[in-house]
Short mmCIF file of C-alpha atoms and ligand atoms in Angstrom, two decimals:
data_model
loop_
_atom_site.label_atom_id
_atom_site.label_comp_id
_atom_site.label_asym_id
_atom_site.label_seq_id
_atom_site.Cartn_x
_atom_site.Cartn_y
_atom_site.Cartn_z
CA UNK W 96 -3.28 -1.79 -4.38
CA UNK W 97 -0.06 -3.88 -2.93
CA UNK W 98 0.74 -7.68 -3.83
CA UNK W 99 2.87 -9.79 -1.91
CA UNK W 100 6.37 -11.31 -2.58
CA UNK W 101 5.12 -14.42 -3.80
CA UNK W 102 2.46 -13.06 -5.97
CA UNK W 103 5.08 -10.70 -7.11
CA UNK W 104 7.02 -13.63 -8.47
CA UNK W 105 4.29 -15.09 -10.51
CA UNK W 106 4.07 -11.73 -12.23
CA UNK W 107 7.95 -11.81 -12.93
CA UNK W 108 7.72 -15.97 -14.44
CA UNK W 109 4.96 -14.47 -16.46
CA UNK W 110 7.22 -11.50 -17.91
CA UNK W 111 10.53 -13.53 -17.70
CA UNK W 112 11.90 -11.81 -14.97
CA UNK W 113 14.46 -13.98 -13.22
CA UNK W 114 13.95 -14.49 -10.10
CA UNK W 115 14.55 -17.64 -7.72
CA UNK W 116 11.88 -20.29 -7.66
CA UNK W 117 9.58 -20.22 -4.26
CA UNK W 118 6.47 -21.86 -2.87
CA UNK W 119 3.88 -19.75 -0.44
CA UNK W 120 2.47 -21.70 2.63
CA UNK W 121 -0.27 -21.05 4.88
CA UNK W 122 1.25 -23.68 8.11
CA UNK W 123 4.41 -25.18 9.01
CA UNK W 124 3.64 -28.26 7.12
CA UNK W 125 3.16 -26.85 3.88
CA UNK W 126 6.48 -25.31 4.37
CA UNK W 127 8.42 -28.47 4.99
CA UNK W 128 6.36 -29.76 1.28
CA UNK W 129 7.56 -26.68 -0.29
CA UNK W 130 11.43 -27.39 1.12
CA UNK W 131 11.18 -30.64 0.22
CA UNK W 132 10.10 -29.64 -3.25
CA UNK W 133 13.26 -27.38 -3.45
CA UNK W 134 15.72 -30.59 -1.72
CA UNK W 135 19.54 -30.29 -2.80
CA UNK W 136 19.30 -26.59 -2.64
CA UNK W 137 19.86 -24.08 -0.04
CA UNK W 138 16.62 -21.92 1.49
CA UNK W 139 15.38 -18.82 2.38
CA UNK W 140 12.13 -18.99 4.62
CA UNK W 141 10.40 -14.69 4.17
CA UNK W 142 7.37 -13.77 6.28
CA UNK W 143 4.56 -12.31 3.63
CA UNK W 144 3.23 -9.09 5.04
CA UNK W 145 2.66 -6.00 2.61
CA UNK W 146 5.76 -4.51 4.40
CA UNK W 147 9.52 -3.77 3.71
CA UNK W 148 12.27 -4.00 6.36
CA UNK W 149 11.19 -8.09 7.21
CA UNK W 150 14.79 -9.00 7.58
CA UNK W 151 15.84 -6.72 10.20
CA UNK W 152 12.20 -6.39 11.29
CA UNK W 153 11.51 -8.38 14.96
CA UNK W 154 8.07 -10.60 16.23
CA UNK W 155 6.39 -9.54 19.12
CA UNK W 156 7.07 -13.31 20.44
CA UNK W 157 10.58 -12.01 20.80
CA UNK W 158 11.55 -13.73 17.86
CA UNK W 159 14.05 -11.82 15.21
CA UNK W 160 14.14 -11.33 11.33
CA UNK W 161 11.25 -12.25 8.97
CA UNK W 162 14.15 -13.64 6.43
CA UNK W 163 16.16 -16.67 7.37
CA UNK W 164 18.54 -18.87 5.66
CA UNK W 165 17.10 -22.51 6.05
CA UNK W 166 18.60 -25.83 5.32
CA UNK W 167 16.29 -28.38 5.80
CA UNK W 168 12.19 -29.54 5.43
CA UNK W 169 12.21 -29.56 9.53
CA UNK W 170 14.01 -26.65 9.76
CA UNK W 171 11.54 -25.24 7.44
CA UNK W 172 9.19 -26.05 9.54
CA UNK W 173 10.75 -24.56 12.42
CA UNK W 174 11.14 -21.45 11.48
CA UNK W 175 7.48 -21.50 9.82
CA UNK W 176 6.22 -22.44 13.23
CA UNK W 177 7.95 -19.09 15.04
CA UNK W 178 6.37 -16.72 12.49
CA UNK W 179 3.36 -17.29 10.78
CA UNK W 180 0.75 -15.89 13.20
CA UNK W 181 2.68 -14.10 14.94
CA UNK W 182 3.22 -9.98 14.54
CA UNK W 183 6.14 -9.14 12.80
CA UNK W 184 7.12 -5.29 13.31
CA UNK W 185 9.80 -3.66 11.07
CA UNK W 186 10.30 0.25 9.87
CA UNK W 187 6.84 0.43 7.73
CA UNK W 188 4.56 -1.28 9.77
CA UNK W 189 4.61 0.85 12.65
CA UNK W 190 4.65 -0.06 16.27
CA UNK W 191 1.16 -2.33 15.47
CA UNK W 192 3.11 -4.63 13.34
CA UNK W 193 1.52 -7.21 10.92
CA UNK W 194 0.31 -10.48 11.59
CA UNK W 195 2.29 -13.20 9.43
CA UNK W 196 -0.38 -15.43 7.88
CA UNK W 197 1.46 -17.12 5.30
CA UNK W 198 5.12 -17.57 4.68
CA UNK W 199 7.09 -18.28 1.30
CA UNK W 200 9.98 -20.84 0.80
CA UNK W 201 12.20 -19.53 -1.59
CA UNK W 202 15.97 -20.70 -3.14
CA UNK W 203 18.42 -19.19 -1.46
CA UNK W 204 20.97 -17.41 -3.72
CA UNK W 205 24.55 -16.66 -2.90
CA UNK W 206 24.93 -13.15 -3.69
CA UNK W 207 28.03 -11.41 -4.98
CA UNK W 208 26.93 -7.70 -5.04
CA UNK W 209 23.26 -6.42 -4.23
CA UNK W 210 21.76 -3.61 -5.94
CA UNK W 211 18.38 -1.70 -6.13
CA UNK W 212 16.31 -1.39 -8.99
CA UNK W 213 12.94 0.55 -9.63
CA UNK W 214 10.06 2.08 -11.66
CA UNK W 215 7.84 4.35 -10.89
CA UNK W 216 5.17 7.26 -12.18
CA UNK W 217 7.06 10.49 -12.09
CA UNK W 218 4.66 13.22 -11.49
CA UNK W 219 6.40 15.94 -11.98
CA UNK W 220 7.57 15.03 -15.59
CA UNK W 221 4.25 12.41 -16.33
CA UNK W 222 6.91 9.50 -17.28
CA UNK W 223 7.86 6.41 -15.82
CA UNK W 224 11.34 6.99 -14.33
CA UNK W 225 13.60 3.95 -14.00
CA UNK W 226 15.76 4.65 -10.33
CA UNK W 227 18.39 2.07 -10.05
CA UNK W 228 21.65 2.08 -7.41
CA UNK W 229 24.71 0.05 -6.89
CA UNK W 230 23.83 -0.04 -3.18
CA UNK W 231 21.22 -2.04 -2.62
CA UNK W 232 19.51 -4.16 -0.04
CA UNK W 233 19.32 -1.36 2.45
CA UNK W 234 16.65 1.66 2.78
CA UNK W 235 17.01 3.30 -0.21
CA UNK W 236 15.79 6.50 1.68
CA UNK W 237 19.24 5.87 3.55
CA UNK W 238 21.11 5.91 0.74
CA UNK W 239 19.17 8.99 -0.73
CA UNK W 240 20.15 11.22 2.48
CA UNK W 241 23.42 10.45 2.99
CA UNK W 242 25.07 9.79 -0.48
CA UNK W 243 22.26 11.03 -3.21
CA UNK W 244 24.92 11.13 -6.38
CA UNK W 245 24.68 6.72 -6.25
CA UNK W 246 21.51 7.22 -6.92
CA UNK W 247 20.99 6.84 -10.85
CA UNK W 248 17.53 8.33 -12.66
CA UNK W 249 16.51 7.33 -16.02
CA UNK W 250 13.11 8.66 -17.43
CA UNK W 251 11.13 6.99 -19.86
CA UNK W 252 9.16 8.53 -22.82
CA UNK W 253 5.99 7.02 -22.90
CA UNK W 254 5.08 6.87 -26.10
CA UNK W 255 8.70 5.16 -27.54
CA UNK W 256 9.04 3.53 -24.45
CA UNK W 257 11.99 1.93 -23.16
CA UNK W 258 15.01 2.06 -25.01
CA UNK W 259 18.90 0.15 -25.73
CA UNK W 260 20.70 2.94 -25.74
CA UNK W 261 18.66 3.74 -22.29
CA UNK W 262 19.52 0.48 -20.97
CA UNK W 263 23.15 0.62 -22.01
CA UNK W 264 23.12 3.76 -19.92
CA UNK W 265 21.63 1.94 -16.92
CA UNK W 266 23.95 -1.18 -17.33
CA UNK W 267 26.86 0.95 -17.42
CA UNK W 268 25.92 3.10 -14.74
CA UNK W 269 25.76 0.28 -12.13
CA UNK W 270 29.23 -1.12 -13.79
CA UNK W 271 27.77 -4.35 -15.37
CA UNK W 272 29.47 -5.19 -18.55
CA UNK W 273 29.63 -8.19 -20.73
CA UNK W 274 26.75 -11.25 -20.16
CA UNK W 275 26.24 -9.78 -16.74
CA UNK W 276 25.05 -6.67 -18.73
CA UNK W 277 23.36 -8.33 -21.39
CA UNK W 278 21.23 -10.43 -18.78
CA UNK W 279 20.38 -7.05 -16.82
CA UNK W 280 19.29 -5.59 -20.27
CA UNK W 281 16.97 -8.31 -20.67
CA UNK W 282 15.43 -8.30 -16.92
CA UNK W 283 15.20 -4.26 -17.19
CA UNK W 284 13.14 -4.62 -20.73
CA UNK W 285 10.98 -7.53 -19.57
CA UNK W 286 10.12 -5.24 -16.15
CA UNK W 287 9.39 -2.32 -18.02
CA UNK W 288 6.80 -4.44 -20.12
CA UNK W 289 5.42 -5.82 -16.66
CA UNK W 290 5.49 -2.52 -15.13
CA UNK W 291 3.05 -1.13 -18.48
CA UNK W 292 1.22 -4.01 -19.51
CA UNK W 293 0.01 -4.07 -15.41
CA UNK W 294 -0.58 -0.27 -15.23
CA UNK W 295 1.56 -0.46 -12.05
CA UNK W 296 2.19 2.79 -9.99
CA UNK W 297 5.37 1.29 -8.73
CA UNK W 298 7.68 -1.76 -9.16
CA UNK W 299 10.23 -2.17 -6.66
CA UNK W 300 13.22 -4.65 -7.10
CA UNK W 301 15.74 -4.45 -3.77
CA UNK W 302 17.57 -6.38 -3.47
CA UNK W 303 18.82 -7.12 -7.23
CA UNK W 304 21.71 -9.31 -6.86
CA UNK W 305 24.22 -10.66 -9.46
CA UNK W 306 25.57 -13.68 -8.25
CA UNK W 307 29.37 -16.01 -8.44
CA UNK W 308 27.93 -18.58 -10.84
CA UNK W 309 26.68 -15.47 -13.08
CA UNK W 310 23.56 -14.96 -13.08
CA UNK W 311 21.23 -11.64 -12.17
CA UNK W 312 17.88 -12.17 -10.21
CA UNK W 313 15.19 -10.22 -8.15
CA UNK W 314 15.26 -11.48 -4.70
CA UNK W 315 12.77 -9.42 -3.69
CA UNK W 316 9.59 -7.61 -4.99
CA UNK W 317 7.12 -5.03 -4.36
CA UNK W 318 4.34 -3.60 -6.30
CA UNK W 319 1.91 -0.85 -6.71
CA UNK W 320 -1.03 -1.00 -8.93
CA UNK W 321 -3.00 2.23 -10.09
CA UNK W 322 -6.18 1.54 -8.65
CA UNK W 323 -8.45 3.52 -10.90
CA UNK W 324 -6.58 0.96 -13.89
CA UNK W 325 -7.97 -2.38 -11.77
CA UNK W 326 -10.82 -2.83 -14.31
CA UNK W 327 -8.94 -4.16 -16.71
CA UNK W 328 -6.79 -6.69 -14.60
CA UNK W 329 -8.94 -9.06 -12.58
CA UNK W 330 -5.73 -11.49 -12.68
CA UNK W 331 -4.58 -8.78 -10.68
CA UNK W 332 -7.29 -7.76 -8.47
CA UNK W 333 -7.56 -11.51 -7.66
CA UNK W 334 -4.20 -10.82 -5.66
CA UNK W 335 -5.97 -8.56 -3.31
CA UNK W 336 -5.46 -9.40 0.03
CA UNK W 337 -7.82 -7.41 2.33
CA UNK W 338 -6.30 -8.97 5.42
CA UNK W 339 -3.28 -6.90 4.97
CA UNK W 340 -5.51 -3.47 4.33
CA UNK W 341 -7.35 -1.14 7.27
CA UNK W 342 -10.43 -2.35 7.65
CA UNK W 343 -11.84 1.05 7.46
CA UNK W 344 -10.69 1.39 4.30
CA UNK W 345 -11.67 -2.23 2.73
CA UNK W 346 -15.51 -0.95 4.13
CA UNK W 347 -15.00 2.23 2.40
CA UNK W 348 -14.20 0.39 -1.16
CA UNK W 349 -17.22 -1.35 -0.94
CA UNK W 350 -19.28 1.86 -1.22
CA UNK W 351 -17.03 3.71 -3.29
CA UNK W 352 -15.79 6.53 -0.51
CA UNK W 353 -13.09 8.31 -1.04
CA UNK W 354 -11.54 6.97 2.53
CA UNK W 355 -8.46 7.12 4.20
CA UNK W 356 -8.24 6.10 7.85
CA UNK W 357 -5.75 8.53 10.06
CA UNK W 358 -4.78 8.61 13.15
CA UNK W 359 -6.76 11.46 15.20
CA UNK W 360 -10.13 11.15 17.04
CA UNK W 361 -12.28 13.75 14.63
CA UNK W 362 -14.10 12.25 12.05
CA UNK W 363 -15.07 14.63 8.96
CA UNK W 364 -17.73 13.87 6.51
CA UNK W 365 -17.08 15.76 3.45
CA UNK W 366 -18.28 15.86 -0.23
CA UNK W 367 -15.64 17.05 -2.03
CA UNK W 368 -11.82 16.26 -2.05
CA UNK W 369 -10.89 20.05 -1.71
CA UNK W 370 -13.57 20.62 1.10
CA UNK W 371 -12.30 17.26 2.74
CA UNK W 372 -8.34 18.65 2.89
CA UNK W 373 -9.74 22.11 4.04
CA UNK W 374 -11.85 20.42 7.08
CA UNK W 375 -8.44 18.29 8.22
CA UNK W 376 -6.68 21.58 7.61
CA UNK W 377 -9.24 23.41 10.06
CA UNK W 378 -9.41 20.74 12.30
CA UNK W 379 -5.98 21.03 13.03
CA UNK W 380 -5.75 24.65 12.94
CA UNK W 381 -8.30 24.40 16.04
CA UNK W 382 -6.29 21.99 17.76
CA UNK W 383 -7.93 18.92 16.94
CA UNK W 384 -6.61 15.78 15.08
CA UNK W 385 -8.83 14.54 11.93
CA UNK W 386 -9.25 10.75 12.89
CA UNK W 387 -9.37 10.31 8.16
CA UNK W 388 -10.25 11.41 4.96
CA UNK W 389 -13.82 10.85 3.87
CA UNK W 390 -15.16 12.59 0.59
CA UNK W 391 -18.35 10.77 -0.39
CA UNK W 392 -18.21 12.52 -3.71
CA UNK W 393 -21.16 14.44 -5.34
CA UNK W 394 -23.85 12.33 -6.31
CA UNK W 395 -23.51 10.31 -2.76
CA UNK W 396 -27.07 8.41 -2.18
CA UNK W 397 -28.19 7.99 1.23
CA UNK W 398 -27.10 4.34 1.36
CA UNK W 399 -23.91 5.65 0.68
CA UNK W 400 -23.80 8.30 3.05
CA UNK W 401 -25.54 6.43 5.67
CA UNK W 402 -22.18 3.80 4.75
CA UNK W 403 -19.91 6.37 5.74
CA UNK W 404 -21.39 7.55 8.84
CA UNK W 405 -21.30 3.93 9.83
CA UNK W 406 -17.90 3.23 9.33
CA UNK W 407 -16.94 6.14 10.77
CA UNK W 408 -18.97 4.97 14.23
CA UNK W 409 -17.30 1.79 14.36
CA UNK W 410 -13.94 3.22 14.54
CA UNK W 411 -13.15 3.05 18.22
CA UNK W 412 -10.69 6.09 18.36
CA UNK W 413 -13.42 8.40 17.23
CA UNK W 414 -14.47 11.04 20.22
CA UNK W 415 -16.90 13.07 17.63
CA UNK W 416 -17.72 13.75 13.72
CA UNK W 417 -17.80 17.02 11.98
CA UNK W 418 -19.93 16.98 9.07
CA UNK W 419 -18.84 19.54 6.64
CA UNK W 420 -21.35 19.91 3.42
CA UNK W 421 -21.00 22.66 0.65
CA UNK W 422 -24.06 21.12 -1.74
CA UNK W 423 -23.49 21.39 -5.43
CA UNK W 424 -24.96 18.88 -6.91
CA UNK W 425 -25.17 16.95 -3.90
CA UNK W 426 -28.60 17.51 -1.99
CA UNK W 427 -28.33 18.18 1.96
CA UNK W 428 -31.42 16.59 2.51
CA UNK W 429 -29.31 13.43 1.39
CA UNK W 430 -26.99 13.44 3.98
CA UNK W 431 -29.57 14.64 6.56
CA UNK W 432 -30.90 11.25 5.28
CA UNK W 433 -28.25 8.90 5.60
CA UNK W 434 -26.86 10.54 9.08
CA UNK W 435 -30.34 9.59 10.41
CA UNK W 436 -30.33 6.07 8.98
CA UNK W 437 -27.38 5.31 10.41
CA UNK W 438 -27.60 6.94 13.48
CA UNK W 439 -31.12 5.11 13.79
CA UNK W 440 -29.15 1.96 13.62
CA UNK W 441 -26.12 2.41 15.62
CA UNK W 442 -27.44 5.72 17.61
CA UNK W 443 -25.23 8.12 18.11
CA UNK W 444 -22.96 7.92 21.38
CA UNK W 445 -20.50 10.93 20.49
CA UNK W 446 -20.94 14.18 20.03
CA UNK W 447 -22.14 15.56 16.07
CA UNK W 448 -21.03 19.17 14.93
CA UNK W 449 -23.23 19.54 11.55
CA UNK W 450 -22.52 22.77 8.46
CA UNK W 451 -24.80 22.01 5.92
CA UNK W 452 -24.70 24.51 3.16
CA UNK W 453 -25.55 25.33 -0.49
CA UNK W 454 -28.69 22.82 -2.62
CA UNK W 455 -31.72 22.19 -0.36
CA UNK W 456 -29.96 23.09 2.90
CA UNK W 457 -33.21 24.08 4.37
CA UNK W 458 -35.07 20.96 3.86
CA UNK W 459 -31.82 19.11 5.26
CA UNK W 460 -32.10 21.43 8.43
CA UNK W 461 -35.15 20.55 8.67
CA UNK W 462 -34.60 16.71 8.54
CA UNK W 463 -32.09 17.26 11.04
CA UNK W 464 -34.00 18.88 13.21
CA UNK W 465 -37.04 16.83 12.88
CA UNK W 466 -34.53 13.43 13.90
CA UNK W 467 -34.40 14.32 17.79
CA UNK W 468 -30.83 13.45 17.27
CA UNK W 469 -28.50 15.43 19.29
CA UNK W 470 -26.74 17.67 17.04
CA UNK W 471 -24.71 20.54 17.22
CA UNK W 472 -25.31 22.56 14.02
CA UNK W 473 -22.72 24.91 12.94
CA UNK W 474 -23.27 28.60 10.78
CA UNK W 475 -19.43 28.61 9.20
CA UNK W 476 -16.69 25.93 8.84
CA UNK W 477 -14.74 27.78 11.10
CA UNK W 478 -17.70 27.32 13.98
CA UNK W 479 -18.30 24.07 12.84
CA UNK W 480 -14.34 22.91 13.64
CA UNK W 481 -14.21 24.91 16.93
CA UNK W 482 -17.24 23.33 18.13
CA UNK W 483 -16.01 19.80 17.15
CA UNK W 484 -12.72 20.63 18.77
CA UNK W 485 -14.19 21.59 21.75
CA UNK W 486 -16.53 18.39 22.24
CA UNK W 487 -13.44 15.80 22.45
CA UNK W 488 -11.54 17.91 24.02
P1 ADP B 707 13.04 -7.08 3.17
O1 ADP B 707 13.41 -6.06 2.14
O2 ADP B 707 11.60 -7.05 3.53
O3 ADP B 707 13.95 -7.07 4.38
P2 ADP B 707 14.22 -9.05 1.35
O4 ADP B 707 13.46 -9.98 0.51
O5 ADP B 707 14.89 -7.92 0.66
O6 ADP B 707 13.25 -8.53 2.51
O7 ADP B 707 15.28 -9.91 2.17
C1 ADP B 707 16.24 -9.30 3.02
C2 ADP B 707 17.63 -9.79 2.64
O8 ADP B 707 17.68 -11.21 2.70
C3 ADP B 707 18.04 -9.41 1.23
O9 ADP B 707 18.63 -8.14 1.16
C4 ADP B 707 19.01 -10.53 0.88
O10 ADP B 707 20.29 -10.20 1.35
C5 ADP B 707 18.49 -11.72 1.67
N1 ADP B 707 17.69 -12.62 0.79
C6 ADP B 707 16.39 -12.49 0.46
N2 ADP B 707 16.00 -13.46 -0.38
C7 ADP B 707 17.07 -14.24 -0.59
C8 ADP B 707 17.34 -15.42 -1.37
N3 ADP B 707 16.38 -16.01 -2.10
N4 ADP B 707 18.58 -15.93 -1.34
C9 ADP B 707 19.57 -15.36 -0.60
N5 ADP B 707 19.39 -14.25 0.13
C10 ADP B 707 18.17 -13.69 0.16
MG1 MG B 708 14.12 -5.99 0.31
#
């Protein structure tokens, strides 16, 4: 799960993260309140999508940059005005772009060196790993490529956590010494307690900027929560926003799939995680494109199943499904089940390639058969993907 920027920075004033103070609004009026609220200072006005890139990023309307400087209430609600809804496209929203619905009024900083600061869940070594740079406010991927040495690694032991001598490392590392180093310390510790205490997957800090009066501060923020630890944060989960997730995938959650919407016109029903990477696997080895990832587990019930099949009819890019079962514990005549349900209520204008396999296969053939839907059924995988293939194609 992602937060926005200005949720972001209620989870940094909760862990005394510095950071500088902002208001989120929803119209252009609200923005010209929050300016107002800020008067005497200078402003930044930042489109809130789930998306990096918003200052060099560009608005279908023609209009440029999801960051701007600001100096006024009216401009405030200028600027407001030309973004929120409105689609603002940068590197990681793809060509679709995101539609602006709310907008956040922050004080602007004057910044005397930008720099990049990070945790994440290291796989490889099971450890947080704190990645940190002197060149920040750029891609970091950028910076990666072409000059990897300025980018500085420090892993974290989980069980002793975080510690000075660690920090001291860090501080040095990215050449701030004396209160400038001291403040970083601090900011570095309280984010590592954030980034624990919220069971995040990532924390992302880019730019970190120190600044001529002095100070250090996160000017920007993005986050990534561990969904399977969600239970225990419904602060957190109150954040959600499913405006700014596929749709597919929101309807997916609601039934507990195992979703993920991609971009080909195959649809695969799978139980199984394995099974479901083998079917996009032979999908693709027959030419075809899998239009997502759907596992609906083992013990899937026929509301669920009959869930899946559902979303997966509503998604317009979808030519044809291939519905790839290897029963374990789950029961074919389960899916038979569900496909008919939803079929029933939606019918069933594309084509259906059907392997059923394995625990009660021949009362789910059966069902199938019984449905006087029009099915294609399939003796291997390997049919079963050739004959999918061949229906869109
Ligand atoms: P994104 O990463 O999505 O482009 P950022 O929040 O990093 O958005 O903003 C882009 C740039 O705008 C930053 O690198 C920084 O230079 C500037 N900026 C952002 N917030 C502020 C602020 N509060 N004060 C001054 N400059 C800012
Ligand atoms: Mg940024």
């Amino acid at each position: 799960m992602n937060i926005h920027e200005y949720q972001a920075k209620e989870l940094f004033d909760r862990f005394q993260v510095p950071s500088p103070r902002g208001a989120v609004a929803s119209t252009p009026e609200e923005a010209a309140a929050a300016a107002k609220e800020f008067a005497g200072a200078k402003l930044v006005i930042k489109a809130q999508v789930h998306a990096g890139g918003r200052g060099k990023g560009h608005f279908k309307n023609g209009f440029q940059g999801g960051v701007h400087l600001i100096e006024s209430p009216e401009q405030a609600a200028e600027f407001a005005s030309k973004m929120l809804n409105e689609t603002l496209v940068t590197v990681q929203t793809g060509e679709a772009g995101r539609l602006v619905r709310k907008v956040m009024v922050a004080e602007a900083v004057d910044i005397t060196h930008e720099y990049y600061l990070a945790i994440l869940m290291d796989r490889a070594t099971s450890r947080p790993v704190i990645v940190a740079s002197t060149e920040g406010g750029m891609s970091i991927e950028d910076v990666a490529h072409n000059t990897p040495e300025k980018i500085i690694r420090q892993f974290v032991h989980p069980l002793l956590g975080l510690q000075r001598y660690e920090i001291g490392k860090l501080a040095a590392a990215l050449g701030l010494s004396g209160d400038l180093g001291k403040q970083f310390g601090k900011l570095l510790a309280n984010l590592y307690k954030l980034f624990i205490a919220s069971d995040c997957s990532m924390v992302e800090i880019n730019p970190l900027v120190t600044t001529p009066d002095g100070r250090v501060l996160a000017l920007d923020a993005k986050f990534g929560f561990d969904d399977n630890a969600l239970y225990r944060h419904p602060d957190i989960v109150a954040y959600r926003d499913k405006d700014e997730e596929d749709p597919r995938e929101v309807a997916a959650s609601e039934y507990d799939l195992n979703y993920i919407g991609l971009d080909g016109n195959i649809a695969c029903l799978v139980n199984g995680a394995g099974l479901a990477m083998a079917t996009m696997d032979i999908i693709k080895h027959y030419g075809g494109e899998p239009a997502n990832f759907l596992d609906v587990g083992g013990g899937a019930s026929k509301e669920q199943v009959t869930a899946a099949f559902k979303i997966i009819l509503a998604d317009p890019n979808v030519k044809g499904i291939f519905i790839n079962i290897f029963g374990g514990i789950m029961d074919c005549n389960v899916i038979a089940e569900g496909v008919i349900a939803a079929a029933k209520e939606t019918g069933l204008p594309i084509p259906l390639v059907v392997r059923l396999e394995g625990n009660n296969v021949e009362m789910g053939k059966a069902t199938l058969d019984a449905s006087g839907l029009d099915i294609t059924s399939a003796s291997t995988m390997a049919d079963g993907a050739e004959k999918i293939v061949a229906a869109v194609s």
